[in-house]
CSV table of C-alpha atoms in Angstrom, one decimal:
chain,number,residue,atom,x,y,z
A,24,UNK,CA,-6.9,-45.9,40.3
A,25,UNK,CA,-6.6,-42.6,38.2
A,26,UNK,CA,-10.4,-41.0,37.3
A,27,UNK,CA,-11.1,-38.5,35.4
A,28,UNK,CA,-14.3,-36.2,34.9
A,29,UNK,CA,-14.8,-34.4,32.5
A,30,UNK,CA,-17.3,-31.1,32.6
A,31,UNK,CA,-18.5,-27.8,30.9
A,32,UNK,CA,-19.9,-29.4,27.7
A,33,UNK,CA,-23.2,-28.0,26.2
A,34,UNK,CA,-25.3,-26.4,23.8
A,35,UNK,CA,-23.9,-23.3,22.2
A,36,UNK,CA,-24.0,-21.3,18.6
A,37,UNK,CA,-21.5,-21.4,16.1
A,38,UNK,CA,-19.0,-18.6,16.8
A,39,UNK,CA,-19.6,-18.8,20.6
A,40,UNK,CA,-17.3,-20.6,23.8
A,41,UNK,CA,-17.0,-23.2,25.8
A,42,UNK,CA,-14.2,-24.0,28.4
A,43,UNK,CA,-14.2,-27.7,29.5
A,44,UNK,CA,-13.3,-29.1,32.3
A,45,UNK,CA,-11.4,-32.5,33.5
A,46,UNK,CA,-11.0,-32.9,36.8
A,47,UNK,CA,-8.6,-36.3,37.8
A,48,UNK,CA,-8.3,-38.0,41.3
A,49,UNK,CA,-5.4,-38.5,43.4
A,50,UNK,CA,-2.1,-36.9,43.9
A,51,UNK,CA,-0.4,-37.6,40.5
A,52,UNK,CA,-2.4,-35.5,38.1
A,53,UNK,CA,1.2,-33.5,37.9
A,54,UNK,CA,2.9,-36.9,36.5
A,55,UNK,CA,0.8,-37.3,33.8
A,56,UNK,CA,0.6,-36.1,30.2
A,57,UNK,CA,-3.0,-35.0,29.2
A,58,UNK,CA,-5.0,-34.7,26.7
A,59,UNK,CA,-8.7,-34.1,25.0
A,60,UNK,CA,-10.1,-36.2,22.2
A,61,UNK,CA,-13.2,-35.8,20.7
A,62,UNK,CA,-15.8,-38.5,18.8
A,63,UNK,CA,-18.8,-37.7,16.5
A,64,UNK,CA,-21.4,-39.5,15.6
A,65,UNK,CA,-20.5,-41.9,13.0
A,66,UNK,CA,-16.9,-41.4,13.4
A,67,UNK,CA,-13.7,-43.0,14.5
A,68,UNK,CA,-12.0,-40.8,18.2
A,69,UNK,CA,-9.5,-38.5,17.3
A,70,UNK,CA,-6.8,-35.7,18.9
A,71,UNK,CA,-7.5,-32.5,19.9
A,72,UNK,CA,-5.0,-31.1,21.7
A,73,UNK,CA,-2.4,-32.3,24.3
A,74,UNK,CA,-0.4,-30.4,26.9
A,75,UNK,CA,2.8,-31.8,28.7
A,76,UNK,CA,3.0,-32.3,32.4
A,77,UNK,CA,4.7,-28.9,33.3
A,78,UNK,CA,2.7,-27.1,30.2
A,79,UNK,CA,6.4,-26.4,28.4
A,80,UNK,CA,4.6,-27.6,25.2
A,81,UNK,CA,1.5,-28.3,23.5
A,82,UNK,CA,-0.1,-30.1,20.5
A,83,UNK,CA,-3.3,-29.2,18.3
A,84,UNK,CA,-5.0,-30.4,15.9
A,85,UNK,CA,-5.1,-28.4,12.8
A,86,UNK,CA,-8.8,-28.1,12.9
A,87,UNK,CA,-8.8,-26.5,16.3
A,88,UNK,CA,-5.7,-24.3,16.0
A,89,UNK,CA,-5.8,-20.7,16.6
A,90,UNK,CA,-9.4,-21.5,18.3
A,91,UNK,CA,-8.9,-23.8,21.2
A,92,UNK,CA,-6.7,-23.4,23.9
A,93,UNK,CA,-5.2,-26.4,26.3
A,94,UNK,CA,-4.2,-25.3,29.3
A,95,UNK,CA,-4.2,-27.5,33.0
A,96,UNK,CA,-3.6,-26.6,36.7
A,97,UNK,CA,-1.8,-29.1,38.6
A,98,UNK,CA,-2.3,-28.1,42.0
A,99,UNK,CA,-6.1,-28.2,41.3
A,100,UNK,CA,-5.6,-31.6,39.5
A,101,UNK,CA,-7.4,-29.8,36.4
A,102,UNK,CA,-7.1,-30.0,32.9
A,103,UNK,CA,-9.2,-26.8,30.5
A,104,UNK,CA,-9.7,-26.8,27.0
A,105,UNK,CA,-10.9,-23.5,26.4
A,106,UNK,CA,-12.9,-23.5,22.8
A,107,UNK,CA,-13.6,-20.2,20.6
A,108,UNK,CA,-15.4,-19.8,17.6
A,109,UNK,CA,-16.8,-22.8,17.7
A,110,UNK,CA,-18.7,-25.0,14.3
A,111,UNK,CA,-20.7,-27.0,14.3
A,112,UNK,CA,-18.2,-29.5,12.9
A,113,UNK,CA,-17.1,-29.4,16.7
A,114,UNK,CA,-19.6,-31.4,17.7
A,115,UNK,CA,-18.7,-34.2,19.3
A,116,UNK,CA,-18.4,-36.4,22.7
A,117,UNK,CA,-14.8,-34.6,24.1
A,118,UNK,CA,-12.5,-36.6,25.8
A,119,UNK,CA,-10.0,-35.9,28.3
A,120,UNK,CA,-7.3,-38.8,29.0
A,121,UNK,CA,-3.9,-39.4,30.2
A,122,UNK,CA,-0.6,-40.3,29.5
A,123,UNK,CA,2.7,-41.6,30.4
A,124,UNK,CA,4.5,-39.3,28.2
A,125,UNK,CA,3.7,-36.2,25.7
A,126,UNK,CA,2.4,-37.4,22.6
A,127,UNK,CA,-1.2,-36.9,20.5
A,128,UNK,CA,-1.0,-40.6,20.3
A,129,UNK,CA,-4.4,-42.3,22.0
A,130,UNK,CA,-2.7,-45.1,21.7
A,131,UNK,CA,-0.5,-43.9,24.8
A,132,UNK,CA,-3.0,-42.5,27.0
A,133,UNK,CA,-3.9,-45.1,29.5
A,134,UNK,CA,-7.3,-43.4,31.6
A,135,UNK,CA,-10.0,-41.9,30.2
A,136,UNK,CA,-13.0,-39.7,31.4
A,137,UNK,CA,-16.3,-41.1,29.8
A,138,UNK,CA,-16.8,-37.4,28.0
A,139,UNK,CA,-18.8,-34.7,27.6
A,140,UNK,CA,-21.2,-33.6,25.1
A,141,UNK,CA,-20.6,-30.6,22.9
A,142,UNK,CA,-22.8,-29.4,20.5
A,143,UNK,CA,-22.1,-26.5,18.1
A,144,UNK,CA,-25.5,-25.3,16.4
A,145,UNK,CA,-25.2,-23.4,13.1
């Protein structure tokens, strides 16, 4: 069964980083596309950014582009999201997941990590 953790959420100030971390189990991390979600408090889960099983393309949300970068590393069975200039509007439980194709779809991601909390104080 595929797991995935995710890590490297926290508390930081608007304008500062954070670089999360999801690490997934077995041997077929490679096979997989992956992505980050995010959920607030009082809202509905929704894309941040995907990245394609080789990295030859990527997906953001408009909210996050130009600040967060998607990147993974297979051979460490690792998935980053690596977030400048953070808002508070940020703030959320983020996600990582995976999927049997490249698409910002949830809808197509069949495992997900159980999050990790990012807050974004203004």
């Amino acid at each position: 069964q595929v797991q995935l953790v995710e890590s490297g959420g926290g508390l930081v100030q608007a304008g500062g980083s954070l670089r999360l971390s999801c690490t997934v189990s077995g041997r077929t991390f490679g096979g997989y596309t992956m992505g980050w979600f995010r959920q607030a408090p009082g809202k509905e889960r929704g894309f941040v950014a995907d990245i394609s099983r080789t990295s030859w393309a990527s997906d953001y949300a408009d909210s996050v582009k130009g600040r967060f970068r998607i990147s993974r590393d297979n051979a460490k069975n690792t998935l980053y999201l690596q977030m400048d200039s953070l808002k508070p509007e940020d703030t959320a439980v983020y996600y990582c997941a995976a999927a049997g194709k490249f698409t910002p779809n949830p809808e197509a991601y069949n495992y997900w990590g159980r999050g990790t909390q990012v807050t974004v104080s203004s």
